[in-house]
mmCIF file of C-alpha atoms in Angstrom:
data_model
loop_
_atom_site.group_PDB
_atom_site.id
_atom_site.type_symbol
_atom_site.label_atom_id
_atom_site.label_comp_id
_atom_site.label_asym_id
_atom_site.label_seq_id
_atom_site.Cartn_x
_atom_site.Cartn_y
_atom_site.Cartn_z
ATOM 1 C CA MET N 134 160.835 -120.585 -68.767
ATOM 2 C CA SER N 135 158.299 -118.828 -66.591
ATOM 3 C CA LYS N 136 157.883 -116.120 -69.229
ATOM 4 C CA GLU N 137 155.939 -118.810 -71.543
ATOM 5 C CA ILE N 138 153.968 -120.168 -68.804
ATOM 6 C CA LEU N 139 153.096 -116.308 -67.800
ATOM 7 C CA ALA N 140 152.187 -115.555 -71.361
ATOM 8 C CA LEU N 141 149.642 -118.745 -71.273
ATOM 9 C CA LEU N 142 148.070 -117.543 -67.727
ATOM 10 C CA GLU N 143 147.788 -114.175 -68.862
ATOM 11 C CA GLN N 144 145.152 -115.458 -71.469
ATOM 12 C CA VAL N 145 142.520 -116.693 -68.683
ATOM 13 C CA ASN N 146 139.970 -114.567 -68.833
ATOM 14 C CA HIS N 147 139.317 -113.090 -65.182
ATOM 15 C CA ASP N 148 136.009 -112.061 -65.996
ATOM 16 C CA GLU N 149 134.755 -116.048 -66.791
ATOM 17 C CA MET N 150 136.118 -116.966 -63.033
ATOM 18 C CA VAL N 151 134.845 -117.190 -60.146
ATOM 19 C CA ILE N 152 137.701 -116.430 -57.854
ATOM 20 C CA GLU N 153 140.296 -113.663 -58.062
ATOM 21 C CA PHE N 154 143.901 -113.908 -58.701
ATOM 22 C CA GLU N 155 147.212 -112.716 -59.164
ATOM 23 C CA LEU N 156 149.891 -114.196 -61.175
ATOM 24 C CA GLN N 157 153.304 -113.796 -59.887
ATOM 25 C CA PRO N 158 156.928 -115.536 -60.796
ATOM 26 C CA MET N 159 158.252 -117.209 -57.808
ATOM 27 C CA ALA N 160 161.265 -115.760 -56.257
ATOM 28 C CA GLY N 161 164.250 -116.845 -57.258
ATOM 29 C CA ASN N 162 162.978 -119.572 -59.303
ATOM 30 C CA ASP N 163 162.702 -119.401 -62.913
ATOM 31 C CA ASP N 164 160.835 -122.192 -63.444
ATOM 32 C CA ILE N 165 157.523 -121.220 -61.209
ATOM 33 C CA ILE N 166 154.628 -119.220 -61.835
ATOM 34 C CA GLN N 167 152.469 -118.574 -58.584
ATOM 35 C CA VAL N 168 148.820 -118.247 -58.749
ATOM 36 C CA ILE N 169 147.852 -116.126 -55.768
ATOM 37 C CA VAL N 170 144.385 -116.750 -55.367
ATOM 38 C CA LYS N 171 142.202 -114.020 -53.056
ATOM 39 C CA ASP N 172 141.006 -114.762 -49.694
ATOM 40 C CA GLN N 173 143.226 -117.928 -49.466
ATOM 41 C CA GLU N 174 146.731 -116.474 -50.059
ATOM 42 C CA GLU N 175 148.281 -119.151 -47.700
ATOM 43 C CA PHE N 176 147.683 -121.701 -50.612
ATOM 44 C CA PRO N 177 149.241 -120.625 -53.824
ATOM 45 C CA ILE N 178 148.925 -122.754 -56.900
ATOM 46 C CA ASN N 179 152.593 -123.126 -58.269
ATOM 47 C CA ILE N 180 152.563 -123.903 -62.066
ATOM 48 C CA THR N 181 155.591 -125.533 -63.772
ATOM 49 C CA THR N 182 155.980 -127.059 -67.384
ATOM 50 C CA THR N 183 157.361 -129.837 -68.701
ATOM 51 C CA GLU N 184 158.131 -130.812 -72.383
ATOM 52 C CA ASP N 185 154.308 -131.603 -72.536
ATOM 53 C CA GLU N 186 152.769 -130.842 -69.445
ATOM 54 C CA LEU N 187 151.567 -128.187 -67.358
ATOM 55 C CA ILE N 188 151.681 -128.824 -63.495
ATOM 56 C CA CYS N 189 149.778 -127.108 -61.335
ATOM 57 C CA MET N 190 150.832 -127.646 -57.587
ATOM 58 C CA VAL N 191 149.382 -126.480 -54.418
ATOM 59 C CA LYS N 192 151.625 -127.653 -51.121
ATOM 60 C CA LEU N 193 149.141 -128.500 -48.640
ATOM 61 C CA PHE N 194 151.169 -129.737 -45.201
ATOM 62 C CA ASP N 195 154.349 -130.767 -43.987
ATOM 63 C CA ALA N 196 154.694 -134.743 -42.946
ATOM 64 C CA ASP N 197 155.728 -133.164 -39.725
ATOM 65 C CA GLU N 198 152.145 -131.642 -39.236
ATOM 66 C CA ILE N 199 150.615 -134.780 -38.741
ATOM 67 C CA LYS N 200 149.516 -136.220 -35.563
ATOM 68 C CA ASP N 201 151.348 -139.096 -33.965
ATOM 69 C CA ASN N 202 149.924 -142.675 -35.628
ATOM 70 C CA ALA N 203 147.440 -140.935 -37.971
ATOM 71 C CA LYS N 204 149.358 -141.321 -41.115
ATOM 72 C CA ASP N 205 148.208 -144.901 -42.078
ATOM 73 C CA GLU N 206 144.740 -143.872 -41.761
ATOM 74 C CA MET N 207 144.821 -140.427 -43.140
ATOM 75 C CA HIS N 208 146.444 -141.770 -46.223
ATOM 76 C CA ASP N 209 143.833 -144.567 -46.503
ATOM 77 C CA VAL N 210 141.360 -141.143 -46.587
ATOM 78 C CA MET N 211 143.294 -139.254 -49.119
ATOM 79 C CA LEU N 212 143.461 -142.628 -51.700
ATOM 80 C CA SER N 213 139.959 -142.963 -51.101
ATOM 81 C CA ALA N 214 138.928 -139.491 -51.770
ATOM 82 C CA ASN N 215 141.228 -138.988 -54.970
ATOM 83 C CA LEU N 216 138.920 -140.378 -57.453
ATOM 84 C CA ALA N 217 136.002 -138.049 -55.898
ATOM 85 C CA LEU N 218 138.068 -134.617 -56.229
ATOM 86 C CA PRO N 219 137.464 -133.579 -59.560
ATOM 87 C CA LEU N 220 140.628 -132.923 -61.893
ATOM 88 C CA SER N 221 142.839 -132.934 -58.513
ATOM 89 C CA SER N 222 144.910 -135.436 -56.760
ATOM 90 C CA PHE N 223 146.885 -135.914 -54.012
ATOM 91 C CA GLY N 224 150.639 -136.284 -53.958
ATOM 92 C CA LYS N 225 153.810 -136.206 -52.294
ATOM 93 C CA ILE N 226 157.606 -134.892 -52.772
ATOM 94 C CA GLY N 227 159.733 -135.643 -49.849
ATOM 95 C CA THR N 228 158.175 -134.661 -46.985
ATOM 96 C CA THR N 229 155.405 -132.081 -48.753
ATOM 97 C CA TYR N 230 151.948 -133.282 -49.074
ATOM 98 C CA MET N 231 150.565 -131.679 -52.394
ATOM 99 C CA LEU N 232 147.441 -131.413 -54.277
ATOM 100 C CA PHE N 233 147.831 -131.429 -57.922
ATOM 101 C CA GLY N 234 146.746 -131.344 -61.393
ATOM 102 C CA ALA N 235 148.641 -132.112 -64.856
ATOM 103 C CA LEU N 236 147.319 -130.481 -68.231
ATOM 104 C CA SER N 237 148.693 -131.105 -71.684
ATOM 105 C CA ALA N 238 151.021 -128.051 -72.600
ATOM 106 C CA GLY N 239 148.789 -127.383 -75.356
ATOM 107 C CA SER N 240 145.854 -126.633 -73.052
ATOM 108 C CA LYS N 241 143.222 -123.489 -74.087
ATOM 109 C CA ALA N 242 143.184 -120.864 -71.523
ATOM 110 C CA LYS N 243 139.864 -121.518 -70.681
ATOM 111 C CA ASP N 244 140.966 -124.800 -69.576
ATOM 112 C CA ILE N 245 143.562 -123.412 -67.571
ATOM 113 C CA GLY N 246 141.178 -121.588 -65.711
ATOM 114 C CA LEU N 247 139.040 -124.263 -64.527
ATOM 115 C CA GLU N 248 141.973 -126.047 -63.584
ATOM 116 C CA ILE N 249 142.763 -122.967 -61.563
ATOM 117 C CA GLU N 250 139.721 -122.699 -59.913
ATOM 118 C CA THR N 251 139.015 -126.226 -59.368
ATOM 119 C CA LEU N 252 142.526 -126.891 -57.929
ATOM 120 C CA ALA N 253 141.365 -123.655 -55.521
ATOM 121 C CA SER N 254 138.257 -125.267 -54.415
ATOM 122 C CA ASN N 255 139.792 -128.682 -54.165
ATOM 123 C CA THR N 256 142.724 -127.227 -51.959
ATOM 124 C CA LEU N 257 140.052 -125.923 -48.951
ATOM 125 C CA GLU N 258 138.228 -129.495 -49.298
ATOM 126 C CA ALA N 259 141.221 -131.694 -49.341
ATOM 127 C CA ILE N 260 142.845 -130.014 -46.127
ATOM 128 C CA ALA N 261 139.376 -130.217 -44.480
ATOM 129 C CA LEU N 262 139.376 -134.151 -45.314
ATOM 130 C CA VAL N 263 142.509 -134.437 -43.324
ATOM 131 C CA THR N 264 142.280 -131.682 -40.931
ATOM 132 C CA ASP N 265 141.583 -134.217 -38.331
ATOM 133 C CA TYR N 266 144.667 -135.912 -38.794
ATOM 134 C CA LEU N 267 146.854 -132.949 -38.534
ATOM 135 C CA LYS N 268 148.112 -131.334 -35.241
ATOM 136 C CA MET E 96 165.479 -152.032 -64.050
ATOM 137 C CA SER E 97 163.013 -149.682 -65.497
ATOM 138 C CA ILE E 98 163.221 -146.084 -65.201
ATOM 139 C CA PHE E 99 160.076 -145.860 -63.554
ATOM 140 C CA SER E 100 161.505 -148.172 -60.662
ATOM 141 C CA LYS E 101 164.913 -146.125 -60.629
ATOM 142 C CA ILE E 102 162.902 -142.875 -59.970
ATOM 143 C CA VAL E 103 160.927 -144.932 -57.220
ATOM 144 C CA THR E 104 164.142 -146.277 -55.836
ATOM 145 C CA ALA E 105 165.638 -142.601 -55.666
ATOM 146 C CA ILE E 106 162.795 -141.171 -53.910
ATOM 147 C CA ARG E 107 162.322 -144.020 -51.532
ATOM 148 C CA GLY E 108 166.162 -143.509 -51.361
ATOM 149 C CA GLY E 109 165.657 -139.666 -50.116
ATOM 150 C CA ALA E 110 166.625 -138.326 -52.984
ATOM 151 C CA SER E 111 164.576 -135.383 -52.866
ATOM 152 C CA GLU E 112 166.892 -132.443 -51.894
ATOM 153 C CA ALA E 113 166.863 -129.723 -53.709
ATOM 154 C CA GLY E 114 169.493 -130.254 -56.693
ATOM 155 C CA GLU E 115 170.023 -133.800 -55.872
ATOM 156 C CA ALA E 116 169.418 -135.588 -59.051
ATOM 157 C CA ILE E 117 166.849 -138.604 -59.511
ATOM 158 C CA VAL E 118 168.935 -140.292 -62.188
ATOM 159 C CA ASP E 119 172.219 -140.493 -63.027
ATOM 160 C CA ALA E 120 173.459 -137.315 -65.260
ATOM 161 C CA ASN E 121 175.137 -140.032 -67.246
ATOM 162 C CA LEU E 122 171.932 -142.068 -67.950
ATOM 163 C CA VAL E 123 170.028 -139.073 -68.995
ATOM 164 C CA ARG E 124 172.512 -138.356 -71.643
ATOM 165 C CA ILE E 125 172.567 -142.318 -72.699
ATOM 166 C CA MET E 126 168.759 -142.105 -72.871
ATOM 167 C CA ASP E 127 168.939 -139.170 -74.886
ATOM 168 C CA GLN E 128 171.376 -141.050 -77.239
ATOM 169 C CA GLU E 129 169.117 -143.925 -77.219
ATOM 170 C CA ILE E 130 166.201 -141.936 -78.403
ATOM 171 C CA ARG E 131 168.462 -140.483 -81.283
ATOM 172 C CA ASP E 132 169.654 -143.905 -82.130
ATOM 173 C CA SER E 133 166.229 -145.262 -82.081
ATOM 174 C CA LYS E 134 164.853 -142.311 -84.059
ATOM 175 C CA ALA E 135 167.756 -142.779 -86.893
ATOM 176 C CA SER E 136 166.911 -146.433 -87.209
ATOM 177 C CA VAL E 137 163.076 -146.037 -87.480
ATOM 178 C CA GLU E 138 163.815 -143.334 -90.228
ATOM 179 C CA LYS E 139 165.910 -146.047 -91.846
ATOM 180 C CA ALA E 140 163.586 -149.157 -91.606
ATOM 181 C CA ARG E 141 160.669 -146.853 -92.956
ATOM 182 C CA ARG E 142 162.940 -145.777 -96.137
ATOM 183 C CA GLY E 143 163.788 -149.656 -96.547
ATOM 184 C CA LEU E 144 160.252 -150.380 -96.402
ATOM 185 C CA ALA E 145 159.569 -147.863 -98.895
ATOM 186 C CA ASP E 146 161.936 -149.499 -101.545
ATOM 187 C CA LEU E 147 160.832 -152.964 -100.609
ATOM 188 C CA MET E 148 157.161 -152.216 -101.356
ATOM 189 C CA ALA E 149 157.786 -150.262 -104.698
ATOM 190 C CA GLU E 150 159.992 -153.519 -105.843
ATOM 191 C CA GLU E 151 157.045 -155.445 -104.978
ATOM 192 C CA VAL E 152 154.750 -153.792 -106.884
ATOM 193 C CA GLY E 153 157.552 -154.000 -110.139
ATOM 194 C CA TYR E 154 157.568 -157.800 -109.359
ATOM 195 C CA GLN E 155 153.566 -158.003 -109.345
ATOM 196 C CA ARG E 156 153.367 -155.954 -112.295
ATOM 197 C CA LYS E 157 155.935 -157.986 -114.488
ATOM 198 C CA ALA E 158 154.031 -160.973 -113.120
ATOM 199 C CA THR E 159 150.773 -159.981 -114.434
ATOM 200 C CA GLU E 160 152.022 -158.816 -117.884
ATOM 201 C CA LEU E 161 153.633 -162.421 -118.245
ATOM 202 C CA SER E 162 150.377 -164.095 -117.433
ATOM 203 C CA ASP E 163 148.440 -162.003 -120.041
ATOM 204 C CA LYS E 164 151.289 -162.785 -122.424
ATOM 205 C CA ILE E 165 150.755 -166.732 -121.268
ATOM 206 C CA SER E 166 147.105 -166.319 -122.618
ATOM 207 C CA GLU E 167 147.973 -164.770 -125.722
ATOM 208 C CA TYR E 168 150.037 -167.233 -126.755
ATOM 209 C CA GLU E 169 148.287 -170.196 -125.507
ATOM 210 C CA GLY E 170 145.348 -168.650 -127.937
ATOM 211 C CA TYR E 171 148.103 -168.809 -130.702
ATOM 212 C CA ALA E 172 149.109 -172.566 -129.990
ATOM 213 C CA VAL E 173 145.475 -173.674 -130.223
ATOM 214 C CA GLN E 174 145.133 -171.502 -133.442
ATOM 215 C CA ALA E 175 148.434 -173.425 -134.929
ATOM 216 C CA LEU E 176 146.728 -176.629 -134.137
ATOM 217 C CA ASP E 177 143.810 -175.732 -135.493
ATOM 218 C CA LYS E 178 145.702 -175.364 -138.620
ATOM 219 C CA GLY E 179 147.347 -178.424 -138.258
ATOM 220 C CA ASP E 180 150.925 -177.120 -138.157
ATOM 221 C CA GLU E 181 152.338 -179.107 -134.905
ATOM 222 C CA THR E 182 155.870 -177.571 -135.577
ATOM 223 C CA LEU E 183 154.653 -174.033 -135.059
ATOM 224 C CA ALA E 184 152.567 -174.901 -132.059
ATOM 225 C CA LEU E 185 155.466 -176.823 -130.657
ATOM 226 C CA GLU E 186 157.701 -173.486 -130.855
ATOM 227 C CA VAL E 187 154.649 -171.448 -129.339
ATOM 228 C CA ALA E 188 154.652 -174.267 -126.564
ATOM 229 C CA GLU E 189 158.314 -173.520 -125.692
ATOM 230 C CA LYS E 190 157.754 -170.038 -125.570
ATOM 231 C CA ILE E 191 154.824 -170.377 -123.188
ATOM 232 C CA ALA E 192 157.210 -172.703 -120.965
ATOM 233 C CA ASP E 193 159.390 -169.838 -120.989
ATOM 234 C CA LEU E 194 157.157 -167.458 -120.075
ATOM 235 C CA SER E 195 156.074 -169.665 -117.195
ATOM 236 C CA ASN E 196 159.340 -169.720 -115.891
ATOM 237 C CA GLU E 197 159.918 -166.273 -115.839
ATOM 238 C CA LEU E 198 156.274 -166.188 -113.925
ATOM 239 C CA GLU E 199 157.301 -168.125 -111.683
ATOM 240 C CA TYR E 200 160.361 -166.222 -110.716
ATOM 241 C CA ASN E 201 158.101 -162.882 -110.678
ATOM 242 C CA GLN E 202 155.477 -164.530 -108.500
ATOM 243 C CA GLY E 203 158.307 -166.383 -106.424
ATOM 244 C CA ALA E 204 159.861 -162.926 -105.625
ATOM 245 C CA VAL E 205 156.385 -161.241 -105.110
ATOM 246 C CA THR E 206 155.896 -163.772 -102.238
ATOM 247 C CA GLN E 207 159.370 -163.336 -100.803
ATOM 248 C CA LEU E 208 159.052 -159.459 -100.657
ATOM 249 C CA ASN E 209 155.539 -159.753 -99.287
ATOM 250 C CA ASN E 210 157.288 -161.596 -96.397
ATOM 251 C CA THR E 211 160.147 -159.286 -95.899
ATOM 252 C CA ILE E 212 157.626 -156.372 -95.965
ATOM 253 C CA ALA E 213 155.652 -157.941 -93.003
ATOM 254 C CA THR E 214 158.829 -158.406 -91.173
ATOM 255 C CA GLN E 215 159.941 -155.155 -91.758
ATOM 256 C CA LYS E 216 156.355 -153.223 -90.815
ATOM 257 C CA ASN E 217 156.820 -155.807 -87.402
ATOM 258 C CA PHE E 218 160.348 -154.348 -87.047
ATOM 259 C CA LEU E 219 159.137 -150.732 -87.940
ATOM 260 C CA LYS E 220 156.459 -150.893 -85.141
ATOM 261 C CA THR E 221 158.685 -152.575 -82.547
ATOM 262 C CA SER E 222 161.205 -149.541 -83.279
ATOM 263 C CA GLU E 223 158.625 -146.728 -83.301
ATOM 264 C CA ARG E 224 157.713 -148.176 -79.568
ATOM 265 C CA LYS E 225 160.952 -148.208 -78.410
ATOM 266 C CA VAL E 226 161.288 -144.626 -79.258
ATOM 267 C CA LYS E 227 158.206 -143.532 -77.427
ATOM 268 C CA ASP E 228 159.263 -145.651 -74.538
ATOM 269 C CA PHE E 229 162.561 -143.993 -74.529
ATOM 270 C CA GLU E 230 160.929 -140.561 -75.001
ATOM 271 C CA ARG E 231 158.315 -141.584 -72.038
ATOM 272 C CA GLU E 232 160.772 -142.492 -69.815
ATOM 273 C CA ALA E 233 163.288 -139.522 -70.494
ATOM 274 C CA LYS E 234 160.047 -137.277 -69.772
ATOM 275 C CA MET E 235 159.655 -139.390 -66.755
ATOM 276 C CA VAL E 236 162.785 -138.399 -65.334
ATOM 277 C CA LYS E 237 162.521 -134.383 -65.929
ATOM 278 C CA THR E 238 159.194 -134.470 -64.966
ATOM 279 C CA THR E 239 160.404 -135.973 -61.412
ATOM 280 C CA GLU E 240 163.152 -133.338 -61.462
ATOM 281 C CA ASN E 241 161.278 -130.664 -62.274
ATOM 282 C CA VAL E 242 158.614 -131.324 -59.919
ATOM 283 C CA GLN E 243 161.355 -132.071 -57.582
ATOM 284 C CA LYS E 244 163.047 -128.696 -58.043
ATOM 285 C CA THR E 245 159.610 -126.873 -57.613
ATOM 286 C CA SER E 246 158.911 -128.876 -54.249
ATOM 287 C CA ALA E 247 162.089 -127.616 -52.901
ATOM 288 C CA ALA E 248 161.250 -123.931 -54.087
ATOM 289 C CA LEU E 249 157.821 -124.448 -52.105
ATOM 290 C CA SER E 250 159.288 -125.416 -48.834
ATOM 291 C CA THR E 251 161.723 -122.391 -48.700
ATOM 292 C CA ASN E 252 158.892 -119.896 -50.369
ATOM 293 C CA PHE E 253 155.781 -121.155 -48.888
ATOM 294 C CA THR E 254 153.374 -117.692 -48.435
ATOM 295 C CA ALA E 255 153.115 -115.342 -51.237
ATOM 296 C CA THR E 256 153.095 -112.657 -48.722
ATOM 297 C CA GLY E 257 156.203 -113.700 -46.922
ATOM 298 C CA SER E 258 154.687 -113.868 -43.615
ATOM 299 C CA LYS E 259 155.826 -116.772 -41.333
ATOM 300 C CA MET E 260 154.758 -120.236 -42.212
ATOM 301 C CA ASN E 261 151.650 -121.493 -41.151
ATOM 302 C CA SER E 262 150.438 -124.737 -40.162
ATOM 303 C CA ALA E 263 147.424 -126.121 -42.604
ATOM 304 C CA ARG E 264 144.981 -126.385 -40.160
ATOM 305 C CA GLU E 265 145.692 -122.544 -39.001
ATOM 306 C CA SER E 266 145.694 -121.302 -42.727
ATOM 307 C CA LEU E 267 142.461 -123.424 -43.163
ATOM 308 C CA ASP E 268 140.752 -121.927 -40.065
ATOM 309 C CA ARG E 269 141.795 -118.347 -40.941
ATOM 310 C CA ILE E 270 140.497 -118.923 -44.780
ATOM 311 C CA LYS E 271 137.588 -120.004 -43.468
ATOM 312 C CA ALA E 272 136.925 -117.027 -41.048
ATOM 313 C CA ARG E 273 137.371 -114.413 -43.805
ATOM 314 C CA GLN E 274 135.217 -116.126 -46.009
ATOM 315 C CA ARG E 275 132.441 -116.164 -43.077
ATOM 316 C CA GLN E 276 133.466 -112.387 -42.977
ATOM 317 C CA ASN E 277 133.188 -111.478 -46.629
ATOM 318 C CA GLU E 278 129.583 -113.734 -46.591
ATOM 319 C CA ASP E 279 128.373 -111.380 -43.721
ATOM 320 C CA ARG E 280 129.682 -108.519 -45.701
ATOM 321 C CA LEU E 281 127.737 -109.511 -48.629
ATOM 322 C CA ILE E 282 124.694 -110.373 -46.768
ATOM 323 C CA ALA E 283 125.006 -106.586 -44.879
ATOM 324 C CA GLY E 284 125.684 -105.115 -48.459
ATOM 325 C CA GLU E 285 122.475 -106.830 -49.794
ATOM 326 C CA LYS E 286 120.274 -105.255 -46.853
ATOM 327 C CA LEU E 287 121.496 -102.071 -47.168
ATOM 328 C CA ALA E 288 121.198 -102.476 -51.090
ATOM 329 C CA ALA E 289 117.807 -103.120 -50.407
ATOM 330 C CA GLU E 290 116.472 -100.826 -48.035
ATOM 331 C CA SER E 291 118.018 -97.906 -50.025
ATOM 332 C CA THR E 292 116.163 -99.118 -53.301
ATOM 333 C CA GLY E 293 113.071 -99.429 -51.137
ATOM 334 C CA SER E 294 113.139 -96.151 -49.876
ATOM 335 C CA ASN E 295 114.129 -94.903 -53.071
ATOM 336 C CA LEU E 296 111.255 -96.496 -54.603
ATOM 337 C CA GLU E 297 108.886 -94.779 -52.018
ATOM 338 C CA ALA E 298 109.983 -91.450 -53.130
ATOM 339 C CA LYS E 299 109.380 -92.192 -56.478
ATOM 340 C CA LEU E 300 105.804 -93.598 -55.570
ATOM 341 C CA ALA E 301 104.731 -90.336 -53.393
ATOM 342 C CA ALA E 302 106.310 -87.900 -56.095
ATOM 343 C CA SER E 303 103.676 -89.479 -58.821
ATOM 344 C CA GLY E 304 101.102 -89.214 -56.097
ATOM 345 C CA ILE E 305 100.428 -92.692 -55.642
ATOM 346 C CA THR E 306 100.966 -93.014 -52.400
ATOM 347 C CA GLU E 307 101.085 -90.641 -49.356
ATOM 348 C CA GLY E 308 103.325 -87.550 -49.695
ATOM 349 C CA SER E 309 103.632 -84.098 -50.756
ATOM 350 C CA GLY E 310 100.425 -84.329 -52.534
ATOM 351 C CA LYS E 311 98.324 -85.062 -49.477
ATOM 352 C CA ALA E 312 98.206 -81.459 -48.585
ATOM 353 C CA GLY E 313 96.682 -80.353 -51.570
ATOM 354 C CA ASP E 314 94.109 -83.034 -51.386
ATOM 355 C CA ILE E 315 93.476 -81.748 -47.837
ATOM 356 C CA LEU E 316 92.663 -78.106 -49.234
ATOM 357 C CA ALA E 317 90.782 -79.217 -52.005
ATOM 358 C CA LYS E 318 88.524 -81.122 -49.543
ATOM 359 C CA LEU E 319 88.032 -78.379 -47.176
ATOM 360 C CA LYS E 320 87.481 -75.753 -50.273
ATOM 361 C CA ALA E 321 84.716 -78.068 -51.424
ATOM 362 C CA LYS E 322 83.044 -78.251 -47.983
ATOM 363 C CA GLN E 323 83.182 -74.491 -47.676
ATOM 364 C CA ASN E 324 81.316 -74.080 -51.172
ATOM 365 C CA LYS E 325 78.317 -76.251 -50.144
#
């Protein structure tokens, strides 16, 4: 499956992007392609597909990084900021907080490029937004 | 319980570990079966509807033919009466009565078929909606499981470089520092570039004699020679 995603991502024109990135299949997981963004390698964008969606996810932090008693207020801030973040939304799986964007699986390379670029910059914004609540 | 609430219940119940199924594998199979069945019934309903519509067109055509014929025979009856042939007129009237009965039957069939068609169309729409609902639900399960799997992979393989896991705050600080460094480097680079193009330009100006430079000595000599010649 990752081959299809990779083929799609390889069509993205790097010259049109303001960020530099490399693609690499995730070791040991055939369903995920990681986009490693230059200078923010700490937050790789993980791309996976379902039947008709392309889901791009960035792990932000784990629940145990949240300061004691700060969770409610942080959630409030996240929900309030959700709409203002272009193309991306906050999500949570298990104890992992993430930022994600979903595209139609039929998206053009240009749209995927925009999604990657936006998600990369939103990631830094998102963490800066909640950094007061993190240990 | 809807699939979505099943998913939510499973997630809240902590079914977020790797490999743990969000919904029963059996349920997924049942859903796939339901999708196939509903699709088949939609297909059947669509074919049935087409047959009904064709039938309705047939009855409608027959009805039109019959009312044309009735008008025609009504004309004949009037003509027979005009000629004073009461017997012929009665015979024509009987024919008209037969035709009218047949017309009524056909019109009745058209009305009935139209009702059936409307019901069938409704049924078809409902079935189609059901197929879409099933498909959406099946996708929901598959997407959740896929995302879950991805998330599990993320916690075991966080950094691409294989470096040790860092807190988000530390990572952000490091990225910010790196960005600042890059900006500084950029500014320094720009300064350097400005300086080098500046000196380059000066050299060119001097070479063309516009500014002071190698031409200066020649000028002085020329002036001195001019003085001497006076």
